[in-house]
C-alpha positions as MATLAB code, in Angstrom:
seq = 'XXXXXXXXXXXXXXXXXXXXXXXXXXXXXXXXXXXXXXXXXXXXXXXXXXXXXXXXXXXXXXXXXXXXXXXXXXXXXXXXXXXXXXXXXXXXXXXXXXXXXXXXXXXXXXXXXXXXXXXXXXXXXXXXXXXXXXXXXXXXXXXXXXXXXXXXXXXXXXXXXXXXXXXXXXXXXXXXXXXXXXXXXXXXXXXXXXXXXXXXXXXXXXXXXXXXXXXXXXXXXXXXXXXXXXXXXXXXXXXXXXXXXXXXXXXXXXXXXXXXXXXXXXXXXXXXXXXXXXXXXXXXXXXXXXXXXXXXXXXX';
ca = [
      44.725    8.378  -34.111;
      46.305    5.361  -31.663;
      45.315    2.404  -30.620;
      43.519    2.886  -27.866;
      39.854    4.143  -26.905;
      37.741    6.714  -25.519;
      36.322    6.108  -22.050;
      32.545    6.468  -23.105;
      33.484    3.298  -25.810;
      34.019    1.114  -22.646;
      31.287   -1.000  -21.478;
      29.268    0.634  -18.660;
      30.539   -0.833  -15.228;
      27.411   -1.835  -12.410;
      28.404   -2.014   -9.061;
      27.540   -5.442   -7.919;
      27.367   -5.643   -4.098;
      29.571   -7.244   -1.563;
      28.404   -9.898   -0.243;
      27.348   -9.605    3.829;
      30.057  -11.735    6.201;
      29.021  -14.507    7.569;
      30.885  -14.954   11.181;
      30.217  -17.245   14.499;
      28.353  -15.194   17.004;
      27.469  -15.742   21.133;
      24.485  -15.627   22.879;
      25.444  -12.463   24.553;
      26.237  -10.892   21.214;
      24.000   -7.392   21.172;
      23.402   -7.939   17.662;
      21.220  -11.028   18.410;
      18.756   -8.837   20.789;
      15.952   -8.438   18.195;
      16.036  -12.130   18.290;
      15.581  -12.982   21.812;
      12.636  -14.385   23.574;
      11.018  -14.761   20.648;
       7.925  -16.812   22.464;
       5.799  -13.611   23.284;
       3.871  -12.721   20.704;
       3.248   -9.230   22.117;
       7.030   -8.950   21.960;
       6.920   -9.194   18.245;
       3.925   -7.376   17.587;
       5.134   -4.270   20.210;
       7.902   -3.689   17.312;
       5.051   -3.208   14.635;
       5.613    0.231   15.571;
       9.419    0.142   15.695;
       9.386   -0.691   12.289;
      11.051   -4.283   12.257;
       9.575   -8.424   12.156;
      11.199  -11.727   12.209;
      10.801  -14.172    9.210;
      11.687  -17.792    9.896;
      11.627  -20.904    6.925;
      13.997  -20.359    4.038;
      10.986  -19.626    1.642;
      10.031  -16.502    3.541;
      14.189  -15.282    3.424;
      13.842  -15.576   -0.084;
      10.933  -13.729   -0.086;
      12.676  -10.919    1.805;
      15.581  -10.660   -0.060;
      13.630  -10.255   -3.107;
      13.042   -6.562   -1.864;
      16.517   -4.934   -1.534;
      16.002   -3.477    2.298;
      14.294   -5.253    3.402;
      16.158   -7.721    5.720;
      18.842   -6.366    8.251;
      20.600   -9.626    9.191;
      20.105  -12.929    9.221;
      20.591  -15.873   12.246;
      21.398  -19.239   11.211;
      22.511  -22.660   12.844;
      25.329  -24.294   11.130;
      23.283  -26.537    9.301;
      21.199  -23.940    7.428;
      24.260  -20.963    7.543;
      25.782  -22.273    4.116;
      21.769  -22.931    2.174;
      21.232  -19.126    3.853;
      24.426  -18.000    2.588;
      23.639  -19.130   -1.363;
      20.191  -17.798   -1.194;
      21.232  -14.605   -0.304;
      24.448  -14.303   -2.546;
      22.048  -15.118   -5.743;
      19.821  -12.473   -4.639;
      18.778   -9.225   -4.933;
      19.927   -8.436   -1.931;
      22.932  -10.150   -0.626;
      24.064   -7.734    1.785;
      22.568   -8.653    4.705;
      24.980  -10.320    7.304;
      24.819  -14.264    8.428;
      25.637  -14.764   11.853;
      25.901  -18.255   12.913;
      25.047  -19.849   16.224;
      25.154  -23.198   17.315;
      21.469  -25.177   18.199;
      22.482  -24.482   21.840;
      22.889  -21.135   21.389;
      19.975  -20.616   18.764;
      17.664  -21.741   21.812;
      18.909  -19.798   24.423;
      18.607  -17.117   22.540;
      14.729  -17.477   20.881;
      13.796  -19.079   24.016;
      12.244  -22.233   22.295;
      14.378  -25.114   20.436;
      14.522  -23.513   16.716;
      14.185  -26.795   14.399;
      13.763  -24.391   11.238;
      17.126  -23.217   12.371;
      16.652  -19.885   10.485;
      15.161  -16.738   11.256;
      15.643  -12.917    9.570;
      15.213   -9.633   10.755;
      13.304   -7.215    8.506;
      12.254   -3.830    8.420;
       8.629   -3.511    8.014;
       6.721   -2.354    4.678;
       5.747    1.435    4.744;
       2.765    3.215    3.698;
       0.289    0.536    3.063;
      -2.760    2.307    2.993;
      -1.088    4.530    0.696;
      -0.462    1.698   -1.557;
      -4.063    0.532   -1.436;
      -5.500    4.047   -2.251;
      -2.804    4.372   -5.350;
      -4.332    0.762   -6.489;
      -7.739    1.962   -6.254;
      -7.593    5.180   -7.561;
      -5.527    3.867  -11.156;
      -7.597    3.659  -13.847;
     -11.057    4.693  -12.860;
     -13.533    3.986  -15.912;
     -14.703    1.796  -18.073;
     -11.640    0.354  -19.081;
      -9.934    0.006  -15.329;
      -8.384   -3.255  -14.238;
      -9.555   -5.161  -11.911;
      -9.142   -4.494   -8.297;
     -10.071   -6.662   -5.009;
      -9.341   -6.109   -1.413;
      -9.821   -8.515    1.722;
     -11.198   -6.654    4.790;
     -10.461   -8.477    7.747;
     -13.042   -8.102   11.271;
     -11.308   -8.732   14.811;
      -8.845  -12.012   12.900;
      -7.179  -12.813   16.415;
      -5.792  -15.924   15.195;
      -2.307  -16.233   14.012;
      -2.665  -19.396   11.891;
      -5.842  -18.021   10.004;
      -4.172  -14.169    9.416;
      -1.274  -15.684    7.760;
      -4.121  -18.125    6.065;
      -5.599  -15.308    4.990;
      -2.827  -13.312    2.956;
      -1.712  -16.531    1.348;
      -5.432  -16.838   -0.095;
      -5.202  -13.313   -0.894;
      -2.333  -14.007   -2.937;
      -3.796  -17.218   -4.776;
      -6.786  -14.891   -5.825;
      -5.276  -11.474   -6.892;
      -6.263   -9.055   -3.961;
      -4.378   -6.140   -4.009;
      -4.695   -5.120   -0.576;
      -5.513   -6.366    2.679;
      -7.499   -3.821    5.396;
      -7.278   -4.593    9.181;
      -9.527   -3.760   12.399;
      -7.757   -2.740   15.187;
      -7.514   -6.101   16.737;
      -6.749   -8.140   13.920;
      -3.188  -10.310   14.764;
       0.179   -8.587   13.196;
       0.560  -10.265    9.768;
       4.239  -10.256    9.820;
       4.288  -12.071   13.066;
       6.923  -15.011   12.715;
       4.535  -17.898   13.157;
       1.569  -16.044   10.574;
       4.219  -14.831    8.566;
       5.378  -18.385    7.925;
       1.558  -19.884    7.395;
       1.574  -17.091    4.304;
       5.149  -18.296    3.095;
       5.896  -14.723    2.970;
       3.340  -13.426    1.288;
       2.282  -11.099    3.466;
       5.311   -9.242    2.561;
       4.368   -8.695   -0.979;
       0.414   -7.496   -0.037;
       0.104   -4.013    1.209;
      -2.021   -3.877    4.346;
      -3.260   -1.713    6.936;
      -5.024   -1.330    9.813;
      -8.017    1.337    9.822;
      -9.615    3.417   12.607;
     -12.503    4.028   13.401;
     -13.377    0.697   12.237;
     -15.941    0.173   10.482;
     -16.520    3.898    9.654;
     -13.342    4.216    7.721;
     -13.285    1.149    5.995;
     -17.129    1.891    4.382;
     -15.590    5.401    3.522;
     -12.683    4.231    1.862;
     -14.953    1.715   -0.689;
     -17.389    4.865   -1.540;
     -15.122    7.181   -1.777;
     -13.122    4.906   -4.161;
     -16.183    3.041   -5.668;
     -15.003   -0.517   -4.336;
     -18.274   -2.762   -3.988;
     -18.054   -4.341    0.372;
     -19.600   -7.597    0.343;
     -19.537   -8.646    3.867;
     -19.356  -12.613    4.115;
     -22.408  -14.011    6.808;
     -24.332  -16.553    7.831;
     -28.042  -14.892    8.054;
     -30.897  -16.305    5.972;
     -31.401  -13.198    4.224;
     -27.552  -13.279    2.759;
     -27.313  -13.979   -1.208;
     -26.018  -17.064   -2.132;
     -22.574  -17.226   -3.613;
     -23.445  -18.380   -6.439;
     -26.028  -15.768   -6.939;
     -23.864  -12.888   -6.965;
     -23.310  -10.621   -9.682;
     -19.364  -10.206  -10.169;
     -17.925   -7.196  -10.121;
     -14.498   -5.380  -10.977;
     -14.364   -3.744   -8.102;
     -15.010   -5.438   -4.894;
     -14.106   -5.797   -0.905;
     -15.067   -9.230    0.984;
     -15.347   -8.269    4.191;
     -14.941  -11.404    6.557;
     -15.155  -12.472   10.310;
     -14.223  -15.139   12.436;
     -15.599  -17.605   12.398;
     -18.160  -17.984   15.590;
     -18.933  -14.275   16.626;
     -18.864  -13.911   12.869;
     -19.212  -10.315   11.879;
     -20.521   -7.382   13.978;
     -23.773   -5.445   13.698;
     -22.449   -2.190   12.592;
     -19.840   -4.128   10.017;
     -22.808   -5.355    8.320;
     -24.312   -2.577    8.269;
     -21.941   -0.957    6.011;
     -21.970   -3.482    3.472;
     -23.450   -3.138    0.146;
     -24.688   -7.010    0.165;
     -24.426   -9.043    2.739;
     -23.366  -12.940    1.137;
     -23.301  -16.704    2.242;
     -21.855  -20.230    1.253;
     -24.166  -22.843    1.084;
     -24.156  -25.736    3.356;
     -25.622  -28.978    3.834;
     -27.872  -29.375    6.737;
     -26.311  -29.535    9.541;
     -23.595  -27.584    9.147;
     -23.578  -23.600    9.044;
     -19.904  -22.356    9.508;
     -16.700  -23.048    7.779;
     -12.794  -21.272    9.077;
     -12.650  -18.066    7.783;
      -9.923  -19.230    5.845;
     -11.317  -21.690    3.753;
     -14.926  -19.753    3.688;
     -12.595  -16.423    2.507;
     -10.966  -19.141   -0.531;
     -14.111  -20.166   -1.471;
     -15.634  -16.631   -1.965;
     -12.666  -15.509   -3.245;
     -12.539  -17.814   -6.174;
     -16.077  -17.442   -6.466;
     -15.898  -13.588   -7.316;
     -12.443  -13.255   -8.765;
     -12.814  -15.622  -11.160;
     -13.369  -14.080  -14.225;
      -9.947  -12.338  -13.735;
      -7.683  -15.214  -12.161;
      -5.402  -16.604  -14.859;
      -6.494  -19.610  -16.903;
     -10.233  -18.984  -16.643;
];
């Protein structure tokens, strides 16, 4: 025998990873590009297909770090480059790199003065319809959990879409389905209305709308209740819960179209006091949405 030991009676070693630099960068810098001109939304939402979006607001960074791979670098002014720099070393992923610009710089290269002082570049979530159809398709029977999705009609508006995914957080959904013209969820300015949660919400955008979206609730047995104003709409309060359901919604004047409604299995309404027949599609989507989710939301 000696004194010493065998390797395999060592404690197992994890690699813990390096922390990203954090360096002083110019405005001519090429790794700032994905960062410039950041006032055109169609500039953001062209690199939907590229496979990239800007976060801005610490609370969304800290929602993309939470998801190793997410974030590719990050651009700070001094002010925020040291809070940036310990929320990324305590998480999951602190690789990512800081660069660090001064206000100045910041705005000549967004295009805009950046009070936030902090934006992120991500790569975009894969496979979200995927993700919804593994949701729906666990546990089909009697004993399945409960599953809701938010379908989402011609949402042009980047306040309400980020509106939107944050009340599909606060009620459970467990996926979000687009039209075609719906506004890019992980747009900065939508992104931040969500405070990131449209990061942790698989979505996707379906053609042809609203063909495939009444085809993907029969073939998976998901109930579409499409939210209305018309007389003949069930009150809220009226409708029978159900484990499986999609609210289909609208904005909030043209409301939904002809051929969206009729694909729905009910058609459903809030009611109002006299006078007034329309709400924002984001508060009338919170109030249906704690309406028919609660039996399953937490506490209840």
């Amino acid at each position: 025998m000696n004194g010493g030991h065998d390797d395999h009676d060592a404690p197992l070693r994890r690699d813990v990873p390096t922390p990203g630099p954090v360096e002083t960068v110019a405005a001519d810098d090429p790794r700032v590009e994905p960062f410039r001109s950041l006032r055109d939304p169609d500039l953001v939402r062209a690199g939907e297909g590229d496979g990239w979006f800007i976060g801005e607001q610490l609370l969304v960074l800290e929602r993309m770090l939470a998801r190793p791979g997410t974030t590719i670098s990050i651009l700070a002014s001094p002010r925020m480059a040291e809070r940036a720099r310990t929320l990324r070393d305590a998480s999951a992923d602190p690789a990512p790199p800081i660069m660090v610009a001064e206000d100045a710089v910041l705005e000549s290269i967004v295009g805009f003065d950046l009070h936030r002082g902090l934006l992120a570049l991500g790569r975009r979530p894969a496979d979200g319809l995927a993700r919804i159809e593994a949701l729906l398709g666990e546990d089909r029977g009697e004993g399945d959990r409960p599953v809701a999705l938010l379908a989402c009609e011609e949402i042009r508006n980047i306040d309400n879409i980020g509106l939107l995914f944050r009340n599909a957080a606060a009620f459970g959904v467990g996926g979000v389905l687009l039209s075609p013209g719906c506004h890019d969820p992980l747009y900065r300015k939508s992104l931040r209305v969500s405070i990131g949660h449209a990061l942790g919400i698989p979505f996707a955008r379906l053609e042809p709308w609203p063909t495939a979206l009444g085809a993907l609730c029969r073939r998976f047995g998901v109930r579409l209740l499409g939210a209305a104003l018309d007389a003949d709409a069930t009150p809220l309060g009226q409708v029978a819960t159900d484990r499986r359901i999609a609210l289909l919604v609208g904005s909030e004047f043209p409301g939904l179209a002809g051929n969206a409604k009729s694909i729905c299995d009910e058609l459903v309404r809030i009611p109002m006091a006299s006078g007034v027949d329309s709400l924002n599609v984001g508060v009338a989507s919170a109030v249906c949405l704690a309406r028919l989710r609660e039996p399953w939301l937490e506490g209840t």
